[in-house]
PDB file of C-alpha atoms in Angstrom:
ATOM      1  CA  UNK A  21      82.266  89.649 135.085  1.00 49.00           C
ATOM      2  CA  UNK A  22      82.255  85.913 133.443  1.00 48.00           C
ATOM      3  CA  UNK A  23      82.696  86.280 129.868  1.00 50.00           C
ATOM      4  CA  UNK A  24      79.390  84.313 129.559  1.00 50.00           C
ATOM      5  CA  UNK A  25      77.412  87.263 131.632  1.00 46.00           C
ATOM      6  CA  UNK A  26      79.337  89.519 129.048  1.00 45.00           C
ATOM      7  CA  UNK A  27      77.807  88.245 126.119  1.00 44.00           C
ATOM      8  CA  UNK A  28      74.568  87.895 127.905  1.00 45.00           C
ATOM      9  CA  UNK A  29      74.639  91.472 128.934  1.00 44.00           C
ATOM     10  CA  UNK A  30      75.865  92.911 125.483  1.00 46.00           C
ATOM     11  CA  UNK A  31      73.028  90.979 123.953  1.00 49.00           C
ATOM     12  CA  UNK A  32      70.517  92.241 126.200  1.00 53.00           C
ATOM     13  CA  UNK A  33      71.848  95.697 125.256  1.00 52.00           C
ATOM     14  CA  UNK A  34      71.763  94.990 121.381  1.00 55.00           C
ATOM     15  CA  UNK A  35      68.170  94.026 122.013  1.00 52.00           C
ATOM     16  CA  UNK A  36      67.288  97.048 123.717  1.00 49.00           C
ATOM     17  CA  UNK A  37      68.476  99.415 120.899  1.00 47.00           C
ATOM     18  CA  UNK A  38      66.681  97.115 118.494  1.00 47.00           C
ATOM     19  CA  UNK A  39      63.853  97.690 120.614  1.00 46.00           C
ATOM     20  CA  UNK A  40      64.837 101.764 120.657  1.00 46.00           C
ATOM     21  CA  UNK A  41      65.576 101.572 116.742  1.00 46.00           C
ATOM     22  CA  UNK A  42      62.053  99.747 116.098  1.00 46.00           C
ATOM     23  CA  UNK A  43      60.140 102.541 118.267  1.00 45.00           C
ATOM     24  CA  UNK A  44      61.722 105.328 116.258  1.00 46.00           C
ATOM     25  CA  UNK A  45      61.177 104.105 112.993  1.00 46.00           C
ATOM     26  CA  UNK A  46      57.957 101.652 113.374  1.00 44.00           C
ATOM     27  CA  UNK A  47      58.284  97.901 113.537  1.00 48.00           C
ATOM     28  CA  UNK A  48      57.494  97.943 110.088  1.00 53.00           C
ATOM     29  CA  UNK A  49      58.331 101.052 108.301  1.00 73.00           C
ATOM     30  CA  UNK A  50      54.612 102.750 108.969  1.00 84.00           C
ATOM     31  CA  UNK A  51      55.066 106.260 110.260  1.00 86.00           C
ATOM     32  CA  UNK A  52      51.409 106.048 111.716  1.00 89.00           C
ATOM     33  CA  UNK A  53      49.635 103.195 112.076  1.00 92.00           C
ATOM     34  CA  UNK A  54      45.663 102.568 113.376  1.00 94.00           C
ATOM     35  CA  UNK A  55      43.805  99.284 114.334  1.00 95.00           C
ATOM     36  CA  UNK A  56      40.013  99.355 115.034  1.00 96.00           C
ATOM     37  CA  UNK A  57      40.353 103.178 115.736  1.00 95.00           C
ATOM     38  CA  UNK A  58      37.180 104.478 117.490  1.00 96.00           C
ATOM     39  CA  UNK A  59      35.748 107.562 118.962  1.00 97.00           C
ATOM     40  CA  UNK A  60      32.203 107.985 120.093  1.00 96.00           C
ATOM     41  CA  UNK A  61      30.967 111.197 121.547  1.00 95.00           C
ATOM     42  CA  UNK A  62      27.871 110.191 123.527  1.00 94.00           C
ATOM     43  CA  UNK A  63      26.047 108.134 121.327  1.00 94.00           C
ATOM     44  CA  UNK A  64      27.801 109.519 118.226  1.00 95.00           C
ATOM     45  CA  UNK A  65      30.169 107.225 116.511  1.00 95.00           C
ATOM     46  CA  UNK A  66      32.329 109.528 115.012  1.00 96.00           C
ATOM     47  CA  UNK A  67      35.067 107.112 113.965  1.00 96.00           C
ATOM     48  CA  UNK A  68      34.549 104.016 113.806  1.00 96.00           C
ATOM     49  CA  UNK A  69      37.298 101.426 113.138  1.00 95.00           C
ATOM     50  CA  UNK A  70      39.223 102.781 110.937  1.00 95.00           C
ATOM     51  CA  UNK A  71      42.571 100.829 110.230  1.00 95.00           C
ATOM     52  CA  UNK A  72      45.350 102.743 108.377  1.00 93.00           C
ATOM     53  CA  UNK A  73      49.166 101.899 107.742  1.00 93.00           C
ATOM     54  CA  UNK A  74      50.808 105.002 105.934  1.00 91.00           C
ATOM     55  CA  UNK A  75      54.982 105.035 105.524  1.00 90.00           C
ATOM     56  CA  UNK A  76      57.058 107.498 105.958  1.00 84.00           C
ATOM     57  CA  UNK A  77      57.642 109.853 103.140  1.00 82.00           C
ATOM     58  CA  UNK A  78      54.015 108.656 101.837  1.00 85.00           C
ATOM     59  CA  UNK A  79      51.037 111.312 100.747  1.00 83.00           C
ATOM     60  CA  UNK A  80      47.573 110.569 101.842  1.00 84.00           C
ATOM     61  CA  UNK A  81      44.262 112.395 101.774  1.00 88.00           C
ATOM     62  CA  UNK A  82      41.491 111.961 103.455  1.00 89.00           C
ATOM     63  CA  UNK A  83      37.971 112.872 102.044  1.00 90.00           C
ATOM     64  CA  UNK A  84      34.054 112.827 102.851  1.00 92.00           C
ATOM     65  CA  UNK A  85      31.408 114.553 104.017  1.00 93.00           C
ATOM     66  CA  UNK A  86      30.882 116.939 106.714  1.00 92.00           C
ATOM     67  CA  UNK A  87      30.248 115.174 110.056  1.00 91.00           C
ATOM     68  CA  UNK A  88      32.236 112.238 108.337  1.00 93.00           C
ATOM     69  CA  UNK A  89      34.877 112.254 111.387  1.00 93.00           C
ATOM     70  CA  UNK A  90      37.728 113.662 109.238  1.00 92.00           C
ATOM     71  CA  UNK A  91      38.976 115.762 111.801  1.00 90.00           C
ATOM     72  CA  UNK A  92      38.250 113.249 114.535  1.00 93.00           C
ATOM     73  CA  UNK A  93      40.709 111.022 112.883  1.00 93.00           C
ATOM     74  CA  UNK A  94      43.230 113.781 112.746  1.00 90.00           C
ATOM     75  CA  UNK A  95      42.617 115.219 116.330  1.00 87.00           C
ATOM     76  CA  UNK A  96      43.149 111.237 117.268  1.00 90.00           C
ATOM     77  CA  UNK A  97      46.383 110.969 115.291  1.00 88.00           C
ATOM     78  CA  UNK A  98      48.092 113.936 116.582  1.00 83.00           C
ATOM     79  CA  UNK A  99      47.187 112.928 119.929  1.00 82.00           C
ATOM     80  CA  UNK A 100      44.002 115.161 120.971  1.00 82.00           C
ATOM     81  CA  UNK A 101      41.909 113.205 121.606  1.00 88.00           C
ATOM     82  CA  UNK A 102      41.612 109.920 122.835  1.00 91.00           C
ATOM     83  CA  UNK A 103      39.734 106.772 121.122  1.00 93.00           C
ATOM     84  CA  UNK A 104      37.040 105.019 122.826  1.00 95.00           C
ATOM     85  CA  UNK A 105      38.443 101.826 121.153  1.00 95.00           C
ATOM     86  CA  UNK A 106      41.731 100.336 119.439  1.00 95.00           C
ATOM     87  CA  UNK A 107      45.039 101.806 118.787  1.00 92.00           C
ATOM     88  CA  UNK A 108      46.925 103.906 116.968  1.00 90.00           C
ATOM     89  CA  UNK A 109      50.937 104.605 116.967  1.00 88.00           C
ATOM     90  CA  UNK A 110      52.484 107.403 115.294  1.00 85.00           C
ATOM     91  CA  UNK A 111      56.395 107.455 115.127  1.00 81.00           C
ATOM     92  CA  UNK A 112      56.663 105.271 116.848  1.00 82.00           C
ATOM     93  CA  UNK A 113      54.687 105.573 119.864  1.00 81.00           C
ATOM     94  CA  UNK A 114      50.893 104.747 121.029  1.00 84.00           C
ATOM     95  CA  UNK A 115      48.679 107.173 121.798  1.00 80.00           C
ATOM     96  CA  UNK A 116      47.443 108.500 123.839  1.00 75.00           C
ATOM     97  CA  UNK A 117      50.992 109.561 124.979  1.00 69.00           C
ATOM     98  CA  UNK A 118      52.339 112.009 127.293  1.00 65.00           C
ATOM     99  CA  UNK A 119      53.308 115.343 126.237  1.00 61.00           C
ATOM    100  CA  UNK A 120      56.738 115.021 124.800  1.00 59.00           C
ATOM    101  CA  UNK A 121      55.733 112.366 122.540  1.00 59.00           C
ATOM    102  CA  UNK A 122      52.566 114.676 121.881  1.00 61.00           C
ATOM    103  CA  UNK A 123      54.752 117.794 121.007  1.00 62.00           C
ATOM    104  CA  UNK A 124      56.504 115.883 118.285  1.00 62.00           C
ATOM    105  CA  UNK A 125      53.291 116.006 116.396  1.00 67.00           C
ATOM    106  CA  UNK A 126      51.733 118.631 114.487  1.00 66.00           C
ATOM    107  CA  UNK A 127      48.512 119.385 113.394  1.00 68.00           C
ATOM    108  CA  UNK A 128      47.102 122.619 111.695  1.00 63.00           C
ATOM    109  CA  UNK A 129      43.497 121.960 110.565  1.00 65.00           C
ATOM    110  CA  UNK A 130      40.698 124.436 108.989  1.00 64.00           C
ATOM    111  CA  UNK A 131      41.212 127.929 106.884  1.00 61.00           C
ATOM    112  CA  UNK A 132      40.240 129.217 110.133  1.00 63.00           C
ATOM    113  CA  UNK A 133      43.196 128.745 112.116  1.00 70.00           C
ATOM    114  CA  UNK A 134      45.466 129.974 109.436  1.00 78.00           C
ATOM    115  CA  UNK A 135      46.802 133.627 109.108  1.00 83.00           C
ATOM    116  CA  UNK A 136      45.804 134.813 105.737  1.00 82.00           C
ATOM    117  CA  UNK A 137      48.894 137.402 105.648  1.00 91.00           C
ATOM    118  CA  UNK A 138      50.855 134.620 106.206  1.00 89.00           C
ATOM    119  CA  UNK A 139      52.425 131.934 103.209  1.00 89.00           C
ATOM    120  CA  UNK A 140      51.988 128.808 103.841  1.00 84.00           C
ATOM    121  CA  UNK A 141      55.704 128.165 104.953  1.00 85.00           C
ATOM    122  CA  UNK A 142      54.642 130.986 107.168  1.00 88.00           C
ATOM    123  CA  UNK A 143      52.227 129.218 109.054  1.00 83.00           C
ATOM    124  CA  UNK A 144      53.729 125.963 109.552  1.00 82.00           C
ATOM    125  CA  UNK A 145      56.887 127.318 110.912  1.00 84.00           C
ATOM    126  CA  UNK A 146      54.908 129.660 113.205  1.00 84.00           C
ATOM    127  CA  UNK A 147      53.078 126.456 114.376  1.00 79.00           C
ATOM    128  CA  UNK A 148      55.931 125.012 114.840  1.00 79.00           C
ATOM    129  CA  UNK A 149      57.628 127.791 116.839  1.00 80.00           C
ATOM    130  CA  UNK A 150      54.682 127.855 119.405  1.00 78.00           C
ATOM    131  CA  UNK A 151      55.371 123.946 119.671  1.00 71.00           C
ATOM    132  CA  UNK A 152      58.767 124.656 120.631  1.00 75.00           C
ATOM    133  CA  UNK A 153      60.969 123.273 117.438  1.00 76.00           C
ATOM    134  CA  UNK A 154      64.189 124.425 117.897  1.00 73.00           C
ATOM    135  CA  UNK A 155      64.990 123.820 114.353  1.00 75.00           C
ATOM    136  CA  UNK A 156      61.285 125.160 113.086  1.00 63.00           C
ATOM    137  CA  UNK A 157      62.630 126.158 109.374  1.00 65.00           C
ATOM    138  CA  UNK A 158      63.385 122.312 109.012  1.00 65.00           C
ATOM    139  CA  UNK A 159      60.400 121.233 110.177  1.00 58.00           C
ATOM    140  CA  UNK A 160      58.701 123.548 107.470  1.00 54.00           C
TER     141      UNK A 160
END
């Protein structure tokens, strides 16, 4: 191989792990990201274009009334759903995804589907277990 091929080669390779490095972590240091996020159900817009940038590490809440699309939002974010419009990447990579990039999300939403014997700790590693986490004490 010509020296010249070399260097073209080795570049092409430092761009792809840039490329790698940039999926994992977000172009821009945003752990999730949404642009004009929608999701209609019928003629119901339950969300409707919502644009969020939240980094890693960051806290966020998200408040309103009921019917507001709250969980819509979440069940779009973790993958559950899909939007009926715009975009949204979470660690890295757009959703809707397939299922690997789906497991790597967790959501645990509502009282309801939380084990009152159970701490808190409790649940999310148990959540975490049935998502197959090999290290689900971490991820706690």
């Amino acid at each position: 191989m010509s020296a010249e091929r070399a260097g073209a080669s080795l570049q092409s390779d430092e761009a792809a792990a840039s490329r790698r490095m940039a999926l994992h972590h977000g172009s821009v240091g945003h752990a999730i990201e949404a642009n004009g996020l929608k999701r209609a159900f019928g003629r119901r817009m339950a969300v409707n274009g919502v644009d969020l940038r939240i980094r890693a590490g960051d806290c966020m809440a998200i408040f309103g009334p009921n019917g507001a699309g709250k969980t819509t939002l979440l069940r779009l974010l973790g993958g559950l759903l899909k939007p009926s419009a715009g975009t949204a990447v979470v660690g890295g990579v757009r959703l809707p995804a397939g299922d690997e990039a789906r497991g790597a999300v967790g959501l645990i939403a509502h009282a309801t589907m939380l084990y009152g014997a159970l701490s808190a700790r409790e649940n999310v590693e148990f959540a975490a277990r049935l998502h197959g986490v090999r290290d689900y004490r971490a991820a706690a």
